[in-house]
mmCIF file of C-alpha atoms in Angstrom:
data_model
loop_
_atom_site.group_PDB
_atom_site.id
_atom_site.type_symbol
_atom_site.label_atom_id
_atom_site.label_comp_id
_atom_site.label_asym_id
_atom_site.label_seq_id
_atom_site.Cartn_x
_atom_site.Cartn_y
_atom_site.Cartn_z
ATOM 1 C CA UNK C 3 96.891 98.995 88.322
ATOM 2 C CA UNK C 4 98.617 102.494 88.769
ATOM 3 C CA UNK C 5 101.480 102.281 91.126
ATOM 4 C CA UNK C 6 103.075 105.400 90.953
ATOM 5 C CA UNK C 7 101.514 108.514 90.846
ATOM 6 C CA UNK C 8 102.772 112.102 89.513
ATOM 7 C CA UNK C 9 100.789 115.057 91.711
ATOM 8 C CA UNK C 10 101.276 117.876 88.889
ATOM 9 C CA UNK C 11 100.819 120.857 91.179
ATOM 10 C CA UNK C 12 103.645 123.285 92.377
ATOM 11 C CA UNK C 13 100.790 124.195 95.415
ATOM 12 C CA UNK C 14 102.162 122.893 98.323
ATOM 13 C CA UNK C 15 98.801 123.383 100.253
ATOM 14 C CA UNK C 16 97.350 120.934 97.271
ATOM 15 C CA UNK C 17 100.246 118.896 97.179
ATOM 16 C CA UNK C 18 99.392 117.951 100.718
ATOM 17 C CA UNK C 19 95.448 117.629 100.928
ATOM 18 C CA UNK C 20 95.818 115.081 97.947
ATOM 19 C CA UNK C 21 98.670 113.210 99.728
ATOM 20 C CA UNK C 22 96.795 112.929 102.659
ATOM 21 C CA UNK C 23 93.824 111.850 100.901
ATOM 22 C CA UNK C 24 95.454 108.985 98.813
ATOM 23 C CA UNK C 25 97.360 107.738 101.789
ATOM 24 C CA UNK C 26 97.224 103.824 102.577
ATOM 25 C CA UNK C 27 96.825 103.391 99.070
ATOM 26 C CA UNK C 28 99.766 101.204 97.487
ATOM 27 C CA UNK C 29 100.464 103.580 95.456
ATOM 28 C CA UNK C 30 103.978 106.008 95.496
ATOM 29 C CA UNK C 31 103.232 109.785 95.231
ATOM 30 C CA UNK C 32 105.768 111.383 93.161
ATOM 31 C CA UNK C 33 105.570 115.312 92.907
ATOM 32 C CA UNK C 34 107.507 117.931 90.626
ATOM 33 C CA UNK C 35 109.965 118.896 92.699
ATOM 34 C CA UNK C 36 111.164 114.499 92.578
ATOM 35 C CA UNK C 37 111.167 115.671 89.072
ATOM 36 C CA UNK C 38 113.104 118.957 88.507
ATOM 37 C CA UNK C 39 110.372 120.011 86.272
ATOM 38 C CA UNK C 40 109.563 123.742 87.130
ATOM 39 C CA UNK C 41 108.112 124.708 83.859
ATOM 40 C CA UNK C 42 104.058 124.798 83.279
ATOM 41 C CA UNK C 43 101.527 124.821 80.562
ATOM 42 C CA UNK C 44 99.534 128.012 79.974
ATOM 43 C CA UNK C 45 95.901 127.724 81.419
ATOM 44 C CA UNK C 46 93.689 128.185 78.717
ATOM 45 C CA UNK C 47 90.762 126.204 79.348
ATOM 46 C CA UNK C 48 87.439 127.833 79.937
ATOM 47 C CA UNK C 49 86.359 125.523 82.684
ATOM 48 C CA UNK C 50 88.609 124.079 85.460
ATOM 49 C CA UNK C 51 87.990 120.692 83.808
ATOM 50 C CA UNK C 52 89.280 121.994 81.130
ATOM 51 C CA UNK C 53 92.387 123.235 82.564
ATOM 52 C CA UNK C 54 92.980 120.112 85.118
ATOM 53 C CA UNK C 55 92.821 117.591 81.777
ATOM 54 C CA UNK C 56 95.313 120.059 79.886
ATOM 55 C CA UNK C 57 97.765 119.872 83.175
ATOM 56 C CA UNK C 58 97.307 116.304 83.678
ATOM 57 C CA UNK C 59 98.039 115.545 80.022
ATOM 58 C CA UNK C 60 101.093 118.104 79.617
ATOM 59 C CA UNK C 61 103.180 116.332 82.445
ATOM 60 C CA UNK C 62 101.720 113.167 81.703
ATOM 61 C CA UNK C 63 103.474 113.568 78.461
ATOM 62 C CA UNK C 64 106.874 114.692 80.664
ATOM 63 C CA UNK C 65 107.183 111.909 82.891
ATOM 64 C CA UNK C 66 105.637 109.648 81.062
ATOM 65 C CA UNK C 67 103.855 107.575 83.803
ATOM 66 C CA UNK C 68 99.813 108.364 85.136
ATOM 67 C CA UNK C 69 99.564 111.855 85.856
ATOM 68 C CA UNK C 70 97.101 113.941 88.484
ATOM 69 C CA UNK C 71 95.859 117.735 87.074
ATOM 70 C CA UNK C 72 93.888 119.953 89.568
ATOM 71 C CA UNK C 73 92.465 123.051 88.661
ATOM 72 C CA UNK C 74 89.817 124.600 91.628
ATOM 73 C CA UNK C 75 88.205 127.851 91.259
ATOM 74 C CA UNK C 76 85.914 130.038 93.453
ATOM 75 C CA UNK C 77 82.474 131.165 92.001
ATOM 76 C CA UNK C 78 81.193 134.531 93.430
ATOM 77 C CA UNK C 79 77.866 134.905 92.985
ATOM 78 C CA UNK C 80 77.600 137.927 93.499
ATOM 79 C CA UNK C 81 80.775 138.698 90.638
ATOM 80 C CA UNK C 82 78.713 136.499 88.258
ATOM 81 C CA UNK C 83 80.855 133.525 89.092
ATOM 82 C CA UNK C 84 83.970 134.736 88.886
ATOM 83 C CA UNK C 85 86.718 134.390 89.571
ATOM 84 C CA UNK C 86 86.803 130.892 88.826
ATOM 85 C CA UNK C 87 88.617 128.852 86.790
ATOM 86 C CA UNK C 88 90.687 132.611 87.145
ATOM 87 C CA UNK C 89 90.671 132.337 90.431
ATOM 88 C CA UNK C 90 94.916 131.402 91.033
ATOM 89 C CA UNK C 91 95.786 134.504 88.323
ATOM 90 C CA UNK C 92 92.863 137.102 89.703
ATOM 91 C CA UNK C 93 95.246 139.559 91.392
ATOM 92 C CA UNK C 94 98.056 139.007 88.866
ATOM 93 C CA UNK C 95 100.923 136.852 88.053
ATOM 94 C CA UNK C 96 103.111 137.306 91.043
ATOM 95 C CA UNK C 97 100.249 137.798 93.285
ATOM 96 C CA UNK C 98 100.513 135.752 97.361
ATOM 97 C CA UNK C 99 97.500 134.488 98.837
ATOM 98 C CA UNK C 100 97.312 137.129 100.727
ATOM 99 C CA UNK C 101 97.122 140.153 97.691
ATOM 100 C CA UNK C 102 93.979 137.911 96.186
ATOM 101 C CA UNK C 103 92.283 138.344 99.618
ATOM 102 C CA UNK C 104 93.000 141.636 99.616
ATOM 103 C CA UNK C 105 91.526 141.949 96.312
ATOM 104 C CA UNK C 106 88.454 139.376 96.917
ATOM 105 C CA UNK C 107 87.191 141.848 100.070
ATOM 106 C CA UNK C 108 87.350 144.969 97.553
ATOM 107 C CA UNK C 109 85.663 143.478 95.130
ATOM 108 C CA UNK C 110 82.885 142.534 98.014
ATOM 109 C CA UNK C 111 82.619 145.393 99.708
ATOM 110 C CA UNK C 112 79.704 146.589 100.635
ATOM 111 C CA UNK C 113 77.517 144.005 99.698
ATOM 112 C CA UNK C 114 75.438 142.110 102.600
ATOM 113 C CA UNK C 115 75.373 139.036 103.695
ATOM 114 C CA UNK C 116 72.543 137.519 101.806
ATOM 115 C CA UNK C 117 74.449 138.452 98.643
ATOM 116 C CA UNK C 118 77.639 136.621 99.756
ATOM 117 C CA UNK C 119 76.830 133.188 98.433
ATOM 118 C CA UNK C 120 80.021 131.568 96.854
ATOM 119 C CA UNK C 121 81.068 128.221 95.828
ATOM 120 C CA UNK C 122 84.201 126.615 95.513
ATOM 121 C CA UNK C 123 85.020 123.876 92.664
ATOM 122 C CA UNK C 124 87.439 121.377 92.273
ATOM 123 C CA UNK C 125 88.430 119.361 89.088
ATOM 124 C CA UNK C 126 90.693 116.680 89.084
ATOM 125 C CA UNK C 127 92.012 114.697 85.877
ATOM 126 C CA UNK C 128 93.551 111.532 86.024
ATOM 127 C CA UNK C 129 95.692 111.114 82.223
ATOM 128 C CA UNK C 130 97.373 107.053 82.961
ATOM 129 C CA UNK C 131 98.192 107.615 79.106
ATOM 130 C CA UNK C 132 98.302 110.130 76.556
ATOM 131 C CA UNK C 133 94.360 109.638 75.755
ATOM 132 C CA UNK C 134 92.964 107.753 78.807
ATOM 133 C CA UNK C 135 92.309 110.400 80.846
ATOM 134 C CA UNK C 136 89.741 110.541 83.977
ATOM 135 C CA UNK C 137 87.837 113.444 85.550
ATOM 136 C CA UNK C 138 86.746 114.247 88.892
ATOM 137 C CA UNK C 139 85.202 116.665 90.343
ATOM 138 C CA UNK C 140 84.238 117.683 93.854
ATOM 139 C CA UNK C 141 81.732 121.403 94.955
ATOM 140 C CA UNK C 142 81.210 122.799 98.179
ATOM 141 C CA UNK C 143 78.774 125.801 98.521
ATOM 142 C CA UNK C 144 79.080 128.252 101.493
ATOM 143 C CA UNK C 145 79.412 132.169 101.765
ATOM 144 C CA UNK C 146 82.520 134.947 102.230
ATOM 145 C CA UNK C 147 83.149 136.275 105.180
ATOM 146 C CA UNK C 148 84.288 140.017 105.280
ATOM 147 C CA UNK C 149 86.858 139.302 107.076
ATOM 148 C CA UNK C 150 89.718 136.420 106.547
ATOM 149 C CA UNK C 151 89.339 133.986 109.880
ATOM 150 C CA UNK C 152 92.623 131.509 110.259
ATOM 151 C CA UNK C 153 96.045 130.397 109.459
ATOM 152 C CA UNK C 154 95.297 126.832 107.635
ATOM 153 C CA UNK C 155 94.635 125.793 104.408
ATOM 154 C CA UNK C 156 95.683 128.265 101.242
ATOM 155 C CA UNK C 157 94.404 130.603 98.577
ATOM 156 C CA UNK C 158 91.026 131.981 99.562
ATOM 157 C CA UNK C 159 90.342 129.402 102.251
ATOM 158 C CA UNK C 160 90.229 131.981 104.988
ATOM 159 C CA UNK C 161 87.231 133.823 103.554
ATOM 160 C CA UNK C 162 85.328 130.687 102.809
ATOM 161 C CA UNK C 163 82.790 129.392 105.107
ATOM 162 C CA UNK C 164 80.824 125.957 103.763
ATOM 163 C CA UNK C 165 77.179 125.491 104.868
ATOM 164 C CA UNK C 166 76.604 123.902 107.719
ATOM 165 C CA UNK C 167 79.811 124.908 109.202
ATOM 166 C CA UNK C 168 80.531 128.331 111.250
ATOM 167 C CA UNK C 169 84.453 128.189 110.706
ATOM 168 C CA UNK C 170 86.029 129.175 107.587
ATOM 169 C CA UNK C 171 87.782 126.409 106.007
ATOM 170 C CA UNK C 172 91.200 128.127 106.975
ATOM 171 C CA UNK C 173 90.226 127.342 110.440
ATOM 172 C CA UNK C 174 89.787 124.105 110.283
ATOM 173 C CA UNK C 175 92.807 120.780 110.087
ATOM 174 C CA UNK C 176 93.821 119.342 106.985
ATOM 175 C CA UNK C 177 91.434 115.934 107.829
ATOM 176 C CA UNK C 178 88.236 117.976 108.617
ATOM 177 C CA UNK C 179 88.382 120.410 104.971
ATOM 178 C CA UNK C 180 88.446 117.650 103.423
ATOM 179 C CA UNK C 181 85.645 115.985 105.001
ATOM 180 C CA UNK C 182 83.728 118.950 103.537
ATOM 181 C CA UNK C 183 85.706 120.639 100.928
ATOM 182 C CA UNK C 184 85.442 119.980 96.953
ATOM 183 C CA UNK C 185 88.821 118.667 96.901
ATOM 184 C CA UNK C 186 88.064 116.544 99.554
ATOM 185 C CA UNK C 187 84.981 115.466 97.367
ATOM 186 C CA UNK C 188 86.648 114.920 94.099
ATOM 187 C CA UNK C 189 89.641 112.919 96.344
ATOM 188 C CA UNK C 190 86.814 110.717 97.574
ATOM 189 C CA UNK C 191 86.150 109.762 94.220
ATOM 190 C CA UNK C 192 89.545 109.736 92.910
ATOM 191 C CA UNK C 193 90.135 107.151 95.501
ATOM 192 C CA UNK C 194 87.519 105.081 94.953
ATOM 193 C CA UNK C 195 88.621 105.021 91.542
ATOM 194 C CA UNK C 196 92.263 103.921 92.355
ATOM 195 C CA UNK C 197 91.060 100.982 94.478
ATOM 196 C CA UNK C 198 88.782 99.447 91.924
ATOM 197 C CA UNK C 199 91.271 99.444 89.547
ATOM 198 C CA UNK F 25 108.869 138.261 113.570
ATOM 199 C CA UNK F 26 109.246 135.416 110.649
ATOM 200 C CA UNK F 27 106.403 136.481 108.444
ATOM 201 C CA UNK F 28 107.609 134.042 105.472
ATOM 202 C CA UNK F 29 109.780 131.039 105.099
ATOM 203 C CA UNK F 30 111.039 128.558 102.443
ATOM 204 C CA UNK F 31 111.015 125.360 103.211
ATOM 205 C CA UNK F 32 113.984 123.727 101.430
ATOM 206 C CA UNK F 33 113.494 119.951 100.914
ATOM 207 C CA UNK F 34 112.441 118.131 97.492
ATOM 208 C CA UNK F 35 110.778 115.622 99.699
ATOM 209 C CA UNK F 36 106.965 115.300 99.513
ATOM 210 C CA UNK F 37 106.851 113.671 102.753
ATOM 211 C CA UNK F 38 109.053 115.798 104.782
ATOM 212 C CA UNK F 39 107.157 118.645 103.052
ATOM 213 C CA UNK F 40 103.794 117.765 104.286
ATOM 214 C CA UNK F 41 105.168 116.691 107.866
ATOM 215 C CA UNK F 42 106.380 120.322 108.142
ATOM 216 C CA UNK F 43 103.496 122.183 107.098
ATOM 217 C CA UNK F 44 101.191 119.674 109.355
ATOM 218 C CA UNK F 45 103.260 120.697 112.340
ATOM 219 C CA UNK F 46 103.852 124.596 112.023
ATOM 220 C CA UNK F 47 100.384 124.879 110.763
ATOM 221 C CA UNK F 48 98.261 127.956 112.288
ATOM 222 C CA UNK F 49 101.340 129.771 112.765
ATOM 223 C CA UNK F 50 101.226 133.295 111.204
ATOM 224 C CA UNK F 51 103.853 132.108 108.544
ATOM 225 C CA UNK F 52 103.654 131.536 104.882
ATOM 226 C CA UNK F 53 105.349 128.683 104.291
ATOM 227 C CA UNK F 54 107.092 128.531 100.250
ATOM 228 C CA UNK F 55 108.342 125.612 98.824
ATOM 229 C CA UNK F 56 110.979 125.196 96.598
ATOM 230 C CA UNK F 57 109.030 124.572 93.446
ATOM 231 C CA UNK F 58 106.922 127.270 94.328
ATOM 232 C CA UNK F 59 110.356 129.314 93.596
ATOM 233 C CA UNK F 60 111.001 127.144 90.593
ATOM 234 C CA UNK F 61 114.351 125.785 92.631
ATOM 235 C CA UNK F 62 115.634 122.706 91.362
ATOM 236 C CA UNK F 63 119.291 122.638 92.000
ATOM 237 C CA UNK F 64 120.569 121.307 95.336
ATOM 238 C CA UNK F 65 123.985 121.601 96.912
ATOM 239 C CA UNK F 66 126.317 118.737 97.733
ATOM 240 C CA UNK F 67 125.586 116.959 101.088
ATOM 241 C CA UNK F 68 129.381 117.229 102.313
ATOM 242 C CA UNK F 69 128.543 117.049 106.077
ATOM 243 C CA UNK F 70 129.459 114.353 108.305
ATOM 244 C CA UNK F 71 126.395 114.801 110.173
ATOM 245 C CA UNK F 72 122.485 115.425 109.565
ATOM 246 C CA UNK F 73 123.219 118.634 111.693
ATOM 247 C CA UNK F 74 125.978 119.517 109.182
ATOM 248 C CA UNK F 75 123.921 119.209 106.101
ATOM 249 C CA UNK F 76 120.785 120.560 107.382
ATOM 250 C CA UNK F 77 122.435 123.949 107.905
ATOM 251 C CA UNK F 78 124.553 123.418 104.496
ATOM 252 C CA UNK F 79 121.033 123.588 102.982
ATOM 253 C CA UNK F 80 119.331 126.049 104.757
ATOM 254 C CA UNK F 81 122.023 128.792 103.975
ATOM 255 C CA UNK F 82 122.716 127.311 100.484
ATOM 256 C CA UNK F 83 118.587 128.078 99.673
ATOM 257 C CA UNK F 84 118.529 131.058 102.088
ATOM 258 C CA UNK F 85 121.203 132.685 99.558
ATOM 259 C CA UNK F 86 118.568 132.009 96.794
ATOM 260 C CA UNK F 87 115.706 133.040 98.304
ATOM 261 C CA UNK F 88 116.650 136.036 100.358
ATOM 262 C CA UNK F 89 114.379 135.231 103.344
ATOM 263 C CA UNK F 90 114.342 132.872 106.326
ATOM 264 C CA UNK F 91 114.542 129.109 104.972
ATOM 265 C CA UNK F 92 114.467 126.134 106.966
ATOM 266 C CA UNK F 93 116.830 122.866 106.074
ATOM 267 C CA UNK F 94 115.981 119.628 107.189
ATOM 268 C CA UNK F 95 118.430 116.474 107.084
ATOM 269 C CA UNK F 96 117.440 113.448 108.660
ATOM 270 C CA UNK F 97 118.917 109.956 109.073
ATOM 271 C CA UNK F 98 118.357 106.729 110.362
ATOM 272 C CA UNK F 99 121.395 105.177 112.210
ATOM 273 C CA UNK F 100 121.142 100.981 112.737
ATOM 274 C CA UNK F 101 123.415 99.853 115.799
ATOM 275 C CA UNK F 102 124.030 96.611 114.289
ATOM 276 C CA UNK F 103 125.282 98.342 110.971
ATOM 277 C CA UNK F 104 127.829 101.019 113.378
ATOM 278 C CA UNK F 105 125.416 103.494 112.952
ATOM 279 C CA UNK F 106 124.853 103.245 109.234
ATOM 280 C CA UNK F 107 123.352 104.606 107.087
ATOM 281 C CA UNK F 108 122.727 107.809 109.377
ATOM 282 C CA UNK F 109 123.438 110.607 107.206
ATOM 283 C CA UNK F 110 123.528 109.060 103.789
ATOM 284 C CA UNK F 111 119.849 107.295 104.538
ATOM 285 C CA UNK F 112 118.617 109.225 101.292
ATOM 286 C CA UNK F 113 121.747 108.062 99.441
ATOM 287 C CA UNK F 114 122.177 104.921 100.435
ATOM 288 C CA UNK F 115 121.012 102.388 97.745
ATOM 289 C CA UNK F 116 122.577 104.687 94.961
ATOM 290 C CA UNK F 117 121.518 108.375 93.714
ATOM 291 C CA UNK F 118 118.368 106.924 91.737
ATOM 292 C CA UNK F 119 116.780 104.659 94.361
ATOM 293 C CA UNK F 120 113.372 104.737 95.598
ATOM 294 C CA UNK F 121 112.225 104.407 99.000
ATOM 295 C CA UNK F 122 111.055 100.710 97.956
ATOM 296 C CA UNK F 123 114.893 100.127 96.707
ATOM 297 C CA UNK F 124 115.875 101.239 100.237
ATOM 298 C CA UNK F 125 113.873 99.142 101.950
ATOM 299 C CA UNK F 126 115.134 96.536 99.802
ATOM 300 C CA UNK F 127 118.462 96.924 100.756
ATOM 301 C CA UNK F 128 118.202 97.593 104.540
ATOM 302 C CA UNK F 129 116.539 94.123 104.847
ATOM 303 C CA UNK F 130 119.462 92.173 102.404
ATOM 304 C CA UNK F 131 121.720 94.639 105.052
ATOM 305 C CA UNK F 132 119.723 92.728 107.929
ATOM 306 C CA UNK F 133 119.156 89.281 106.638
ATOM 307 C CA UNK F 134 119.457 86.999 109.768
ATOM 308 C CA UNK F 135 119.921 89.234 112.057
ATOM 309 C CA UNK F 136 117.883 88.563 115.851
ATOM 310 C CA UNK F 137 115.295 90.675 116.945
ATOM 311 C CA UNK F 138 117.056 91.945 119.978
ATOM 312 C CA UNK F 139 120.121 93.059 117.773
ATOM 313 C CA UNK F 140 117.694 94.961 115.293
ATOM 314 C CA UNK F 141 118.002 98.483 117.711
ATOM 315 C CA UNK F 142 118.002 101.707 115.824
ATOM 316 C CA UNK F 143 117.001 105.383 115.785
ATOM 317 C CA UNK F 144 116.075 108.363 113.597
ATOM 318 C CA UNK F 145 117.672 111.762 114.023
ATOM 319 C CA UNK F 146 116.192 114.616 112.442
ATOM 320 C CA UNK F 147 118.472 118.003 112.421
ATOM 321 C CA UNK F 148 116.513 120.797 111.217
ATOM 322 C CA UNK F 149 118.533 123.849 110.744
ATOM 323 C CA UNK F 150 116.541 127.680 110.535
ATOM 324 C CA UNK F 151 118.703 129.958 108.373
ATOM 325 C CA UNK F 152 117.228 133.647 109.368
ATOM 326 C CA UNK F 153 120.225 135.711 107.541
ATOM 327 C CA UNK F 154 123.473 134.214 106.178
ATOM 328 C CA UNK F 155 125.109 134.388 109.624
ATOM 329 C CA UNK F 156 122.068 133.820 112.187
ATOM 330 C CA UNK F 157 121.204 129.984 111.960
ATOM 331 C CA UNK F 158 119.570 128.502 114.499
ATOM 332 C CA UNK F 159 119.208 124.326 115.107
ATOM 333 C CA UNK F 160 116.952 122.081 116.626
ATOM 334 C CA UNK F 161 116.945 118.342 116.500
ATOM 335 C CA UNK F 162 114.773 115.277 117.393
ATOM 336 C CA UNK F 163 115.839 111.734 118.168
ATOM 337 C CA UNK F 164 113.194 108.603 118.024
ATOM 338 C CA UNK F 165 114.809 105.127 119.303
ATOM 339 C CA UNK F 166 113.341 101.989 118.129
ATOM 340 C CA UNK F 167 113.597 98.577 116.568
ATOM 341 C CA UNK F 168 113.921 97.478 112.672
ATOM 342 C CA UNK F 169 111.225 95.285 111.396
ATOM 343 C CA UNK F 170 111.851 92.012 108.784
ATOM 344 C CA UNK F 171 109.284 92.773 106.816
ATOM 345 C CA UNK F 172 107.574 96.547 105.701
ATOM 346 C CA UNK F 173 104.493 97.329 106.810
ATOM 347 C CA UNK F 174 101.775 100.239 106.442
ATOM 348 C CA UNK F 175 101.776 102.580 103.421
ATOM 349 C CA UNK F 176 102.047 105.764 104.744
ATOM 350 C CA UNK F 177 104.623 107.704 105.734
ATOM 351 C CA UNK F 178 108.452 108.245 103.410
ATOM 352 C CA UNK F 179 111.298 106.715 103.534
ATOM 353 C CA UNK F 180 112.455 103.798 106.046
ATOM 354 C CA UNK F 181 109.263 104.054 108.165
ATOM 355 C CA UNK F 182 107.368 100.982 107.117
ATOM 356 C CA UNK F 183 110.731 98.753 108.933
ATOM 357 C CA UNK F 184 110.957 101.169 111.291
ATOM 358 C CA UNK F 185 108.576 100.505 115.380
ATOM 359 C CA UNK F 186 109.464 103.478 117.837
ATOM 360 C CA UNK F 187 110.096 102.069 121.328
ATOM 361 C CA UNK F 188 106.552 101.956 123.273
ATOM 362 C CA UNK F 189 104.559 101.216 120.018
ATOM 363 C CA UNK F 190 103.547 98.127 118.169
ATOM 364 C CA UNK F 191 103.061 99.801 114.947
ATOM 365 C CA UNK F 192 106.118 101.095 112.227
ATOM 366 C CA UNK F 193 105.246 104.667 111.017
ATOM 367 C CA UNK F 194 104.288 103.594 108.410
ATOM 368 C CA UNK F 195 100.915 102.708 109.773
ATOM 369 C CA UNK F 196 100.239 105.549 112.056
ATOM 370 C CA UNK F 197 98.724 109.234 110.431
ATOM 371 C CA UNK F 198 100.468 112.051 110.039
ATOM 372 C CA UNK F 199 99.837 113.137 113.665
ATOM 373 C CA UNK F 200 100.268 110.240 115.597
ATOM 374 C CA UNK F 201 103.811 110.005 113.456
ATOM 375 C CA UNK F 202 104.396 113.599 114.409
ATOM 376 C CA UNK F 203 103.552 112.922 118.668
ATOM 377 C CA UNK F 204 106.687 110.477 118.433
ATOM 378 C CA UNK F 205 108.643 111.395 115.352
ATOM 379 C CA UNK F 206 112.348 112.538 115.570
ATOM 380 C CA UNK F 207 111.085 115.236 112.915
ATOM 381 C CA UNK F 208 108.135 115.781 115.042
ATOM 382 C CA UNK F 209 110.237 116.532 118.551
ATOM 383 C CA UNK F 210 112.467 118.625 116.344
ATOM 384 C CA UNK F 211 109.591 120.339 114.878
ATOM 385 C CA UNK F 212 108.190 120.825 118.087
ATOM 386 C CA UNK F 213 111.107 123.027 119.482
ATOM 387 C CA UNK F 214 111.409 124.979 116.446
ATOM 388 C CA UNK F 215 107.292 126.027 116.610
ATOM 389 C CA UNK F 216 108.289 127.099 120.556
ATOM 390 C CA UNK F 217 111.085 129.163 118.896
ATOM 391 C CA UNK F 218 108.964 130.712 116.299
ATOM 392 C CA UNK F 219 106.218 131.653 118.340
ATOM 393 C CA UNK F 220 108.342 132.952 120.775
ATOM 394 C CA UNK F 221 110.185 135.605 118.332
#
């Protein structure tokens, strides 16, 4: 039974959509910042799996108690699925959320509608030791929208539209993304996880 | 016009209580770990109102743009008042919210319902420049429970019923905490006051 639970993400729009979606669980949340740790691995897995198990495990091994990684990405089909597991580091190190939009509409300039087909991707990896490690994973596919639409949410949320759905995730509240989005998804799971357990 | 602010608190839960309640604003909200802050000044004040401007300017120093402070308490009429502002600190430097709890019902042992009366402040404290700092506070009265209840919420909340309500806030969402919240009614005013500027 895991009672106490490190969130390894410095993304405080992350940070939130998982505490909301583990809450009621007996479980305490504990997050970095409880921690003082402000250091972080380098991301060199291929996949976002990849890179959510390598998080989970590095500050797994730091506070030495069961450990959450996230890694999410956005596939552009259109930009052969990139950015992806890139998709934090596309406009460069220092870059806000609002420099990668900038950057995301260049890149998609110009190309119609049909051809704006994205998906977003979230993987989650639960480490409770050093080599028991769990994966979860959540997808949502939707389109871009040439223009950012909202003030929730983070990253590219703005641009993002899911199928099915005329608002852009950015305009919708914390409880209805994550009815829909691939965090939400891979948080269902995760939870159904913890409460078996 | 406040196009980005930091908002200076360690705590998860206050963290996601904020950004629920300023959310669709045109703000970027920044955390400290997104900074990679991890030091955190001395809580001198004598009152939450004190301290929660003692941080904002402290962090507003480091960060070189508008930062909000937040210092909250929880002050128990048949304890004088106590804990108010050293709620956080109360149970030792190292204690958990479960230690706490702990130690607010040894604190209460035997005492009768009608003499269990208490209320949360919250002080929140907007540092603009070093010299322009601007406060708002919320007050929630209400009763101490004998025994937690509900998993949500930080802190006190699971002892804690506001007046008009049969449930601790520990059992309500992150809304219906934030309709009767001290932190909510203080987070309230300061939205009016950012929307406003």
């Amino acid at each position: 039974m895991i009672h106490k639970l490190l969130i390894a993400t410095h993304n405080l729009g992350k940070l939130c959509e998982i505490r909301d979606a583990l809450s009621g669980l007996p479980i305490e949340l504990i997050s970095l910042s409880d921690l003082g740790i402000k250091d972080e691995p380098v991301e060199s897995g291929e996949t976002c799996a990849e890179n959510a198990r390598l998080k989970a495990v590095y500050y797994r091994d730091r506070a030495s108690f069961p450990t959450l990684g996230d890694d999410s990405g956005l596939e552009v089909e259109a930009l052969g699925g990139a950015p992806g597991p890139h998709s934090a580091r596309y406009a460069g190190p220092d870059a806000t959320d609002q420099d990668r939009i900038a950057m995301m509409l260049e890149m998609m300039h110009g190309i119609p509608l049909q051809n704006r087909r994205a998906a977003f991707v979230c993987a989650l990896a639960l480490a409770v030791t050093p080599v028991e490690v769990w994966e979860f994973s959540g997808r949502c596919e939707g389109r871009l929208l040439s223009k950012p639409r909202g003030l929730g949410g983070f990253g590219y949320d703005p641009l993002f539209v899911p199928d099915g759905e005329n608002r852009s995730f950015a305009e919708m509240s914390i409880e209805e993304k994550r009815e829909l989005s691939h965090r939400g998804r891979a948080l269902a799971a995760l939870r159904a996880y913890l409460k078996q357990t």
